[in-house]
Every structure is written in C-alpha cells, then in structure tokens.
Amino acid sequence: MQKTVDNPKKGLTIRKLPKIWLSSPHMGGGEQAYVKQAFDTNWVAPLGPNVNAFEERIVKHTDCGHAAVLNSGTAALHLALIMLGVGRDDYVICQTFTFAASANPIRYLGAVPVFVDSESETWNICPQAVEDAIKGCLAGTNGSRAKLPKAIVCVDLYGMPAKLHELRELAQKYGIPLVEDAAEALGSTYGGKHCGTFGDIGIFSFNGNKIITTSGGGALVSKNEHYANRARFLATQAREDFSHYEHQEIGYNYRMSNISAGIGRGQMDVLDERVAQRRHNFQFYRNALERYDGVEFIDEPNGSFSNRWLSTMLIRPELTGGVTREDIRVSLLSENIESRPFWKPMHLQPVFSRMPYAGGTVARHLFDLGLCLPSGSNLREEDLDRVIRGIRKVLEAKRNS
Ligand SMILES: *Cc1c(COP(=O)(O)O)cnc(C)c1O
C-alpha cells in the first residue's frame, strides 16, 4: 500500500509509506450499535441508558465499587481534588514524571503541587521520596506554611502499576487521601487488583490515544459511593433536587454524553483484547531489540501486570556507540513513523518551575533516555517489523561506523 507523493520542490516523485501512529483509536465494531440506539431513542444528551450501562461495565470489569463517567480524565481529577477539600495554598503531592493533566487541576484550585521523583523499578512516584516530601511540608521547608498535604496523586505511567501498597500505607500512616491517576492503566493489575482501585479515588481516561476511547472522556471511580454520587452532582452544575434550578454550590459541566458512552460500551467489549494486543507489541519489540547494547526494556515487578499502553524503551548512548533516543526518533519520523520522547517531568516544565520538588534525578534521566514506540492495538505485524527495521538501521549504522 504505497502512496506516491509529488514533491514540487525537488520536481520528483517520492514513495511514501503509510503513517504509523504512536497510538490511534481502534474501534471494535460494536460501538455503532450502541450509538445508533442513542439516536433511535433520542438520548442525545449528557445522560441516558448508555451512560448508566457504561458505568456498570467499568464497575464490573475493574471491581472499583462505583463509577461516574465524565467528559475527560482531567475533569475527573479536578472533581477528585475538589471533593477532598483541596483549596488555595494547600499542598498536593504529585508524581513529577507524568502528563501535565495530572498536575493542572491542582493549580485550577490554587493549590501548590509538590512534585516528587520516580523510583527506577516502575518509573512511578518513589514512596521514600513521598515521605520526605510530606515531612518537608510538615516542617514548612517549602517556603510556605507548615502543613499536612491535602492529597497524594500517584500515576500508573504507561500502564505500569506504581508501588501501590507502599503508597497506600504511607497515605494511611499520615492520614492523607490517595488519588490514583490510572488514566493510562485501564486493564493493568497489581497483586491481582485493578489499577484505579487503590486510592480513595481513582480516575481513568478515554481520550483518543488511550487503550480504549470514547473519542474523549474519563471516569471517577471509588469504593466510596458518596464520591461517585457527589461527582455526578458537581458534574451537572451542582443542581439541587428541586423542580426549579436551585444551586447551593458552584458546579461544573463535566458529564459524559450518552453518545460517547455508547462508544465506551462497545470499547469495553474489546478491552481484554486490546490489552493483549498492546502487550504483544511490547514483547515483539523487546524480542527484536533487547540484544542491542544500550537498549533496555522495563520488566513487570512481581505481582504487577501492565497493560503496556505504550511500548517504551531506554536508549543509553554510552552503550549504543553514541546513538541517542533523538537519533532514533528523527530517523523514524523521516520514514513516516511517529515515536515520542517520554513525558517531560513536571518540575522541569517552565510553568511549574517555582513549585517545590522532592527527590533526585531519576525522572530527569528517564526523560533524557526514553522513547515511546508506536503502540496501537491496531498495528499489524508488518507495521511492527517496519518500526524495528527503522530502529535497527540507526543502531547498526553507528556500530559499523
Ligand atoms: C491522558 C491522561 C490524563 C488526562 O486525561 P484526559 O481524558 O485526556 O483529560 C491524566 N493523566 C494522565 C497520566 C494521562 O495520560
């Protein structure tokens, strides 16, 4: 399936292979029936049978207790922090190695994120550094008033479960609620329990690039029914139960539409399959590339099961003969293959440069060395082969030179 593309600048015709995306939506086929149902019954609204059924499916699949589906994972995090009472100048401990959406809602509320480094086994927030950060907040060494953080936000990055038992114990020891950002980890488990269910509140995302998608959406989950109910209430403009519109609190318009939820129902039918496909991608890359010096893949620690949302690898230039992850990324791009550096840690982001930080250089090093490979569940073996050939070419060119 080669496309020919005219290149007017050079006056020649170049052959261009089809684009391989980092992570693109993958419909299962059943989604349209649920969406059609919504049209046929005129439930084209941010409520309806698909919304309820999608919530039930999430609860059944993950054993999370209760679920409220919303219009994004970011909205779910925002509501989680509101319900935990986070306000102006409060501290919220947050994993630094993550996507900005984990941290932004802390700032929506005027609170101060205290960013914390990762440990090298799972790349997620380091429990020891969390304890140091809590002590720092209690001692007032961050330049602000001494006080207990209002919440801890941990992340299961790229689908890899964080050290969730240790984090939960810490949270309990200090009496700080834990919010588990499992936006990337639907279908991952830790000690046999689903990611998203370890904190007081968990969140999922169904954005277009996630393991399943509703084109845009998220969920707030909790064993505590009060949180799910209150999230639904706040997400529908905090409208009180009156015949007229009565408001005693500030509300939000965060509910998921019945159309999106129809897509979500169809996607839940294929979630297990999607996890298996993404894990296959990872193993395929690993088998083909691990033999190269300086190329590393991350193991699942005992008891962890990652959905391998994104296939990731580390490239150590001191061992590859100087090849960096950027060399590989740029070369793949020239072959119409999308790959991406790891998330840039939040404490290194200009927008958060004045926020406190606890830890060392683990996250920074991961950012320097890490590359996310094309990871969609819709990739064919020939696509994976193309990626591998592209990477080998760069690794072997340097070795032979
Ligand atoms: C995608 C993502 C979010 C936000 O989810 P949206 O649905 O895009 O708002 C939050 N945290 C992490 C780690 C994510 O990857």
Coordinates of C-alpha atoms and ligand atoms in Angstrom, one line a residue:
M1 CA 0.0 0.0 0.0
Q2 CA 2.5 2.6 -1.1
K3 CA 1.3 6.1 -1.8
T4 CA 3.1 8.3 -4.2
V5 CA 3.5 11.9 -3.2
D6 CA 4.6 14.6 -5.5
N7 CA 7.4 16.7 -4.1
P8 CA 7.1 20.0 -6.0
K9 CA 10.3 21.4 -4.6
K10 CA 12.5 18.8 -6.0
G11 CA 10.4 18.1 -9.0
L12 CA 10.4 14.4 -8.3
T13 CA 8.0 11.8 -7.1
I14 CA 8.9 10.1 -3.8
R15 CA 7.4 7.0 -2.4
K16 CA 5.9 7.4 1.0
L17 CA 4.8 4.6 3.2
P18 CA 1.6 5.0 5.2
K19 CA 1.9 6.7 8.5
I20 CA 2.4 4.6 11.6
W21 CA 0.9 6.5 14.6
L22 CA 2.0 6.3 18.2
S23 CA -1.4 5.3 19.5
S24 CA -4.5 5.6 17.4
P25 CA -8.2 4.8 18.1
H26 CA -9.2 1.2 17.5
M27 CA -12.9 0.5 17.2
G28 CA -14.2 -2.9 18.0
G29 CA -17.2 -2.9 15.6
G30 CA -19.9 -3.0 18.3
E31 CA -19.8 0.7 19.1
Q32 CA -22.1 1.9 16.4
A33 CA -25.0 -0.3 17.5
Y34 CA -24.9 1.5 20.9
V35 CA -24.6 4.9 19.3
K36 CA -27.5 4.1 16.9
Q37 CA -29.6 3.1 19.9
A38 CA -28.9 6.5 21.4
F39 CA -30.1 8.2 18.1
D40 CA -33.1 5.9 17.7
T41 CA -34.3 6.7 21.2
N42 CA -33.3 10.4 21.1
W43 CA -31.0 10.0 24.1
V44 CA -28.6 12.6 22.6
A45 CA -27.8 14.2 26.0
P46 CA -25.2 14.0 28.8
L47 CA -27.3 11.3 30.4
G48 CA -29.1 8.2 29.3
P49 CA -29.0 4.4 29.2
N50 CA -25.5 4.2 27.7
V51 CA -24.1 6.4 30.4
N52 CA -25.6 4.1 33.1
A53 CA -24.6 0.9 31.3
F54 CA -21.0 2.2 30.6
E55 CA -20.6 2.9 34.4
E56 CA -21.9 -0.5 35.2
R57 CA -19.4 -2.1 32.8
I58 CA -16.5 -0.2 34.3
V59 CA -17.5 -1.3 37.8
K60 CA -18.0 -4.9 36.8
H61 CA -14.7 -5.1 34.9
T62 CA -12.4 -3.4 37.5
D63 CA -14.3 -4.1 40.7
C64 CA -13.8 -0.4 41.5
G65 CA -17.0 -0.1 43.5
H66 CA -18.7 2.9 41.9
A67 CA -18.0 4.9 38.7
A68 CA -19.1 8.3 37.4
V69 CA -18.3 8.8 33.7
L70 CA -17.3 12.3 32.8
N71 CA -16.2 14.2 29.7
S72 CA -12.4 13.8 30.5
G73 CA -9.9 12.3 32.8
T74 CA -8.8 15.8 33.7
A75 CA -12.3 16.7 34.8
A76 CA -12.2 13.5 37.0
L77 CA -9.0 14.6 38.7
H78 CA -10.4 18.2 39.2
L79 CA -13.5 16.8 40.9
A80 CA -11.5 14.4 43.0
L81 CA -9.4 17.2 44.4
I82 CA -12.5 19.4 45.0
M83 CA -14.2 16.5 46.9
L84 CA -11.0 16.0 49.0
G85 CA -11.2 19.7 50.0
V86 CA -8.1 20.9 48.2
G87 CA -8.1 24.7 48.2
R88 CA -5.9 27.7 47.8
D89 CA -2.3 27.3 49.1
D90 CA -2.8 23.7 50.1
Y91 CA -0.1 21.2 49.3
V92 CA -0.8 18.3 46.9
I93 CA 1.9 15.7 46.5
C94 CA 2.1 14.8 42.8
Q95 CA 4.3 12.4 40.7
T96 CA 6.6 14.6 38.6
F97 CA 7.1 12.1 35.8
T98 CA 3.6 12.3 34.2
F99 CA 1.5 14.1 31.7
A100 CA 0.6 17.7 32.7
A101 CA -3.1 16.7 33.2
S102 CA -2.1 15.0 36.4
A103 CA -0.9 18.4 37.8
N104 CA -3.0 21.1 36.2
P105 CA -6.1 20.5 38.3
I106 CA -4.0 21.2 41.4
R107 CA -3.4 24.7 40.0
Y108 CA -7.0 25.2 39.0
L109 CA -7.7 25.2 42.7
G110 CA -4.8 27.5 43.6
A111 CA -3.1 24.7 45.5
V112 CA 0.6 24.0 45.3
P113 CA 1.8 20.8 43.7
V114 CA 4.8 19.3 45.5
F115 CA 6.4 17.3 42.7
V116 CA 8.1 14.0 43.7
D117 CA 10.7 11.9 41.8
S118 CA 10.3 8.4 40.5
E119 CA 11.9 5.1 41.6
S120 CA 13.6 3.1 38.8
E121 CA 11.7 -0.1 39.2
T122 CA 8.3 1.1 37.9
W123 CA 9.3 4.7 36.9
N124 CA 6.4 5.9 39.1
I125 CA 6.4 8.0 42.3
C126 CA 9.0 6.9 44.8
P127 CA 7.4 6.1 48.2
Q128 CA 10.6 7.1 50.1
A129 CA 10.6 10.5 48.4
V130 CA 6.9 10.9 49.1
E131 CA 7.6 10.5 52.8
D132 CA 10.5 13.0 52.5
A133 CA 8.1 15.4 50.8
I134 CA 5.4 15.0 53.4
K135 CA 8.0 15.7 56.2
G136 CA 9.1 18.8 54.2
C137 CA 5.5 20.1 54.1
L138 CA 5.1 19.4 57.8
A139 CA 8.3 21.3 58.6
G140 CA 7.4 24.2 56.3
T141 CA 10.7 23.8 54.4
N142 CA 9.0 24.7 51.1
G143 CA 8.9 28.3 51.9
S144 CA 5.2 28.2 52.8
R145 CA 3.3 27.5 56.0
A146 CA 4.0 24.1 57.6
K147 CA 1.0 21.8 57.0
L148 CA 0.0 18.4 56.0
P149 CA -0.6 17.9 52.3
K150 CA -4.3 17.5 51.3
A151 CA -3.8 14.7 48.8
I152 CA -1.3 12.5 47.1
V153 CA -1.6 12.0 43.3
C154 CA 0.2 8.9 42.1
V155 CA 0.2 7.7 38.5
D156 CA 0.5 4.3 36.8
L157 CA 2.5 5.6 33.9
Y158 CA 2.4 3.9 30.5
G159 CA 0.2 1.3 32.2
M160 CA 2.8 0.2 34.8
P161 CA 1.3 -0.1 38.3
A162 CA 3.1 2.2 40.8
K163 CA 4.2 0.8 44.2
L164 CA 0.6 1.0 45.3
H165 CA 0.7 -1.0 48.5
E166 CA 3.5 1.1 49.9
L167 CA 1.8 4.3 48.7
R168 CA -1.4 3.3 50.4
E169 CA 0.3 2.5 53.6
L170 CA 2.1 5.9 53.6
A171 CA -1.2 7.6 52.9
Q172 CA -2.8 5.8 55.8
K173 CA 0.1 6.5 58.1
Y174 CA -0.2 10.2 57.6
G175 CA -3.9 10.3 57.1
I176 CA -3.7 11.8 53.6
P177 CA -6.1 10.7 50.9
L178 CA -4.6 9.0 47.8
V179 CA -5.8 9.7 44.3
E180 CA -4.7 7.1 41.7
D181 CA -4.3 8.6 38.2
A182 CA -4.9 5.4 36.2
A183 CA -5.6 7.3 33.0
E184 CA -3.1 5.1 31.2
A185 CA -3.6 1.9 33.1
L186 CA -7.1 0.6 32.5
G187 CA -6.7 -3.2 32.5
S188 CA -3.5 -3.2 34.5
T189 CA -3.5 -5.0 37.8
Y190 CA -1.3 -5.1 41.0
G191 CA -1.5 -8.1 43.2
G192 CA -4.5 -9.2 41.2
K193 CA -6.4 -6.0 41.8
H194 CA -7.2 -3.5 39.1
C195 CA -5.3 -0.2 38.8
G196 CA -7.5 2.7 39.6
T197 CA -8.9 1.0 42.7
F198 CA -6.1 1.5 45.2
G199 CA -6.7 5.1 46.2
D200 CA -9.6 6.8 48.0
I201 CA -10.5 7.9 44.4
G202 CA -9.2 6.7 41.1
I203 CA -9.5 8.1 37.6
F204 CA -9.5 6.7 34.1
S205 CA -9.2 8.5 30.7
F206 CA -10.9 7.5 27.4
N207 CA -9.1 10.1 25.3
G208 CA -8.4 9.2 21.7
N209 CA -4.9 7.9 22.3
K210 CA -5.7 5.8 25.4
I211 CA -6.1 2.0 25.5
I212 CA -9.9 2.4 24.8
T213 CA -11.5 5.6 23.8
T214 CA -14.9 7.3 23.7
S215 CA -13.3 10.0 21.5
G216 CA -12.9 12.0 24.7
G217 CA -14.0 11.1 28.2
G218 CA -13.0 9.9 31.6
A219 CA -14.2 8.3 34.8
L220 CA -14.0 8.9 38.5
V221 CA -14.1 5.7 40.5
S222 CA -14.3 4.9 44.2
K223 CA -15.2 2.2 46.7
N224 CA -17.0 5.0 48.5
E225 CA -20.4 5.6 46.8
H226 CA -20.6 9.1 48.2
Y227 CA -17.7 10.2 45.9
A228 CA -19.3 8.8 42.8
N229 CA -22.7 10.4 43.6
R230 CA -21.1 13.7 44.5
A231 CA -19.0 13.7 41.3
R232 CA -22.2 13.2 39.3
F233 CA -23.8 16.1 41.2
L234 CA -20.9 18.5 40.8
A235 CA -20.5 17.5 37.1
T236 CA -24.1 18.5 36.4
Q237 CA -23.8 22.1 37.6
A238 CA -24.5 21.2 41.2
R239 CA -28.2 21.3 40.6
E240 CA -30.2 20.6 43.7
D241 CA -33.2 18.3 43.7
F242 CA -35.9 21.0 43.1
S243 CA -38.4 21.4 40.3
H244 CA -36.7 24.8 39.5
Y245 CA -33.0 25.3 39.2
E246 CA -31.6 25.6 42.7
H247 CA -27.9 25.9 43.5
Q248 CA -26.2 25.9 46.8
E249 CA -22.7 25.3 45.4
I250 CA -20.6 26.0 42.4
G251 CA -21.0 23.3 39.8
Y252 CA -19.3 22.1 36.6
N253 CA -20.4 20.8 33.2
Y254 CA -18.4 17.7 33.2
R255 CA -20.8 14.8 32.5
M256 CA -20.2 12.4 29.6
S257 CA -22.7 12.4 26.7
N258 CA -24.8 9.4 26.0
I259 CA -23.3 9.2 22.5
S260 CA -19.7 8.9 23.9
A261 CA -20.8 6.4 26.5
G262 CA -22.2 4.3 23.6
I263 CA -18.8 4.2 22.1
G264 CA -17.4 3.3 25.6
R265 CA -19.8 0.4 25.9
G266 CA -18.6 -1.1 22.7
Q267 CA -14.9 -0.5 23.6
M268 CA -15.4 -2.3 27.0
D269 CA -16.4 -5.4 25.0
V270 CA -12.9 -5.5 23.5
L271 CA -10.8 -4.2 26.4
D272 CA -9.2 -7.5 27.2
E273 CA -8.3 -8.0 23.6
R274 CA -6.8 -4.5 23.4
V275 CA -4.6 -5.2 26.5
A276 CA -3.4 -8.5 24.9
Q277 CA -2.6 -6.7 21.6
R278 CA -0.6 -3.9 23.3
R279 CA 1.3 -6.5 25.4
H280 CA 2.1 -8.3 22.2
N281 CA 3.5 -5.1 20.7
F282 CA 5.8 -4.7 23.7
Q283 CA 7.1 -8.3 23.6
F284 CA 7.6 -8.1 19.8
Y285 CA 9.8 -5.0 20.2
R286 CA 11.6 -6.5 23.1
N287 CA 12.4 -9.8 21.4
A288 CA 13.8 -8.0 18.4
L289 CA 15.7 -5.2 20.0
E290 CA 16.8 -6.2 23.5
R291 CA 20.0 -7.9 22.2
Y292 CA 21.4 -4.5 21.2
D293 CA 23.8 -2.9 23.8
G294 CA 22.3 0.1 25.4
V295 CA 18.7 -0.8 24.6
E296 CA 16.6 -1.5 27.6
F297 CA 13.0 -2.5 28.3
I298 CA 11.3 -2.4 31.7
D299 CA 10.2 -5.6 33.4
E300 CA 6.9 -6.0 35.3
P301 CA 7.9 -6.4 39.0
N302 CA 6.4 -9.5 40.8
G303 CA 2.7 -9.2 41.1
S304 CA 2.4 -6.4 38.5
F305 CA 0.5 -6.7 35.3
S306 CA 0.9 -3.8 32.9
N307 CA -1.5 -3.1 30.0
R308 CA 1.6 -1.8 28.2
W309 CA -0.4 1.1 27.0
L310 CA 2.7 2.5 25.3
S311 CA 5.8 0.3 24.5
T312 CA 8.7 2.2 25.9
M313 CA 12.5 1.7 25.7
L314 CA 15.5 3.4 27.1
I315 CA 18.5 4.2 24.9
R316 CA 21.8 4.6 26.7
P317 CA 24.2 6.4 24.3
E318 CA 27.3 5.4 26.3
L319 CA 26.5 1.8 25.3
T320 CA 25.0 2.2 21.8
G321 CA 28.1 3.8 20.4
G322 CA 26.6 7.3 20.7
V323 CA 23.1 6.7 19.3
T324 CA 20.6 8.7 21.3
R325 CA 16.8 8.3 21.5
E326 CA 16.6 11.5 19.4
D327 CA 18.6 9.9 16.6
I328 CA 16.1 7.1 16.5
R329 CA 13.1 9.4 16.8
V330 CA 14.2 11.6 14.0
S331 CA 15.1 8.7 11.7
L332 CA 11.8 7.0 12.3
L333 CA 10.0 10.3 11.6
S334 CA 11.7 10.5 8.2
E335 CA 10.2 7.1 7.5
N336 CA 6.7 8.4 8.5
I337 CA 6.8 6.6 11.8
E338 CA 5.6 8.5 14.9
S339 CA 7.5 7.9 18.1
R340 CA 7.8 10.3 21.1
P341 CA 10.2 11.2 23.9
F342 CA 9.0 10.3 27.4
W343 CA 6.9 12.8 29.4
K344 CA 9.0 15.7 30.4
P345 CA 8.9 15.8 34.3
M346 CA 6.6 18.5 35.7
H347 CA 9.3 20.0 37.9
L348 CA 11.3 20.8 34.7
Q349 CA 8.4 22.4 33.0
P350 CA 8.6 26.2 32.8
V351 CA 5.0 26.6 34.0
F352 CA 5.8 24.7 37.2
S353 CA 9.4 25.9 37.7
R354 CA 8.6 27.6 41.0
M355 CA 6.8 24.7 42.6
P356 CA 8.6 22.6 45.3
Y357 CA 10.3 19.3 44.3
A358 CA 11.5 16.3 46.3
G359 CA 13.9 13.7 45.0
G360 CA 16.9 13.2 42.8
T361 CA 17.4 12.7 39.0
V362 CA 15.5 9.5 38.2
A363 CA 12.7 11.2 36.3
R364 CA 15.1 13.6 34.5
H365 CA 17.2 10.7 33.3
L366 CA 14.2 8.8 32.1
F367 CA 13.2 11.8 30.1
D368 CA 16.7 12.0 28.6
L369 CA 16.8 8.3 27.6
G370 CA 13.3 7.2 26.9
L371 CA 11.4 6.7 23.7
C372 CA 7.8 5.7 23.3
L373 CA 7.3 3.4 20.2
P374 CA 4.2 3.0 18.1
S375 CA 1.9 1.1 20.4
G376 CA -1.6 1.0 18.9
S377 CA -3.6 -2.2 19.2
N378 CA -4.4 -1.9 15.5
L379 CA -0.8 -2.2 14.4
R380 CA -0.1 -5.2 12.1
E381 CA 3.0 -7.4 12.3
E382 CA 4.3 -5.7 9.2
D383 CA 4.0 -2.3 10.9
L384 CA 5.9 -3.5 13.9
D385 CA 8.5 -5.0 11.5
R386 CA 8.9 -1.7 9.8
V387 CA 9.5 0.1 13.1
I388 CA 12.1 -2.5 14.1
R389 CA 13.9 -2.2 10.8
G390 CA 13.9 1.5 11.2
I391 CA 15.5 1.3 14.7
R392 CA 18.0 -1.4 13.7
K393 CA 19.2 0.8 10.9
V394 CA 20.2 3.6 13.2
L395 CA 21.7 1.3 15.9
E396 CA 23.7 -0.7 13.3
A397 CA 24.9 2.4 11.3
K398 CA 26.6 3.8 14.4
R399 CA 28.1 0.4 15.3
N400 CA 29.6 -0.1 11.9
S401 CA 30.9 3.4 11.5
Ligands
LIG1 C1 -4.5 11.2 29.4 C2 -4.1 11.5 30.8 C3 -4.8 12.3 31.7 C4 -6.0 13.1 31.3 O1 -7.0 12.5 30.7 P1 -7.9 13.3 29.6 O2 -9.1 12.4 29.4 O3 -7.1 13.5 28.4 O4 -8.3 14.6 30.2 C5 -4.4 12.4 33.0 N1 -3.3 11.8 33.4 C6 -2.5 11.0 32.6 C7 -1.3 10.3 33.2 C8 -2.9 10.9 31.3 O5 -2.1 10.1 30.5

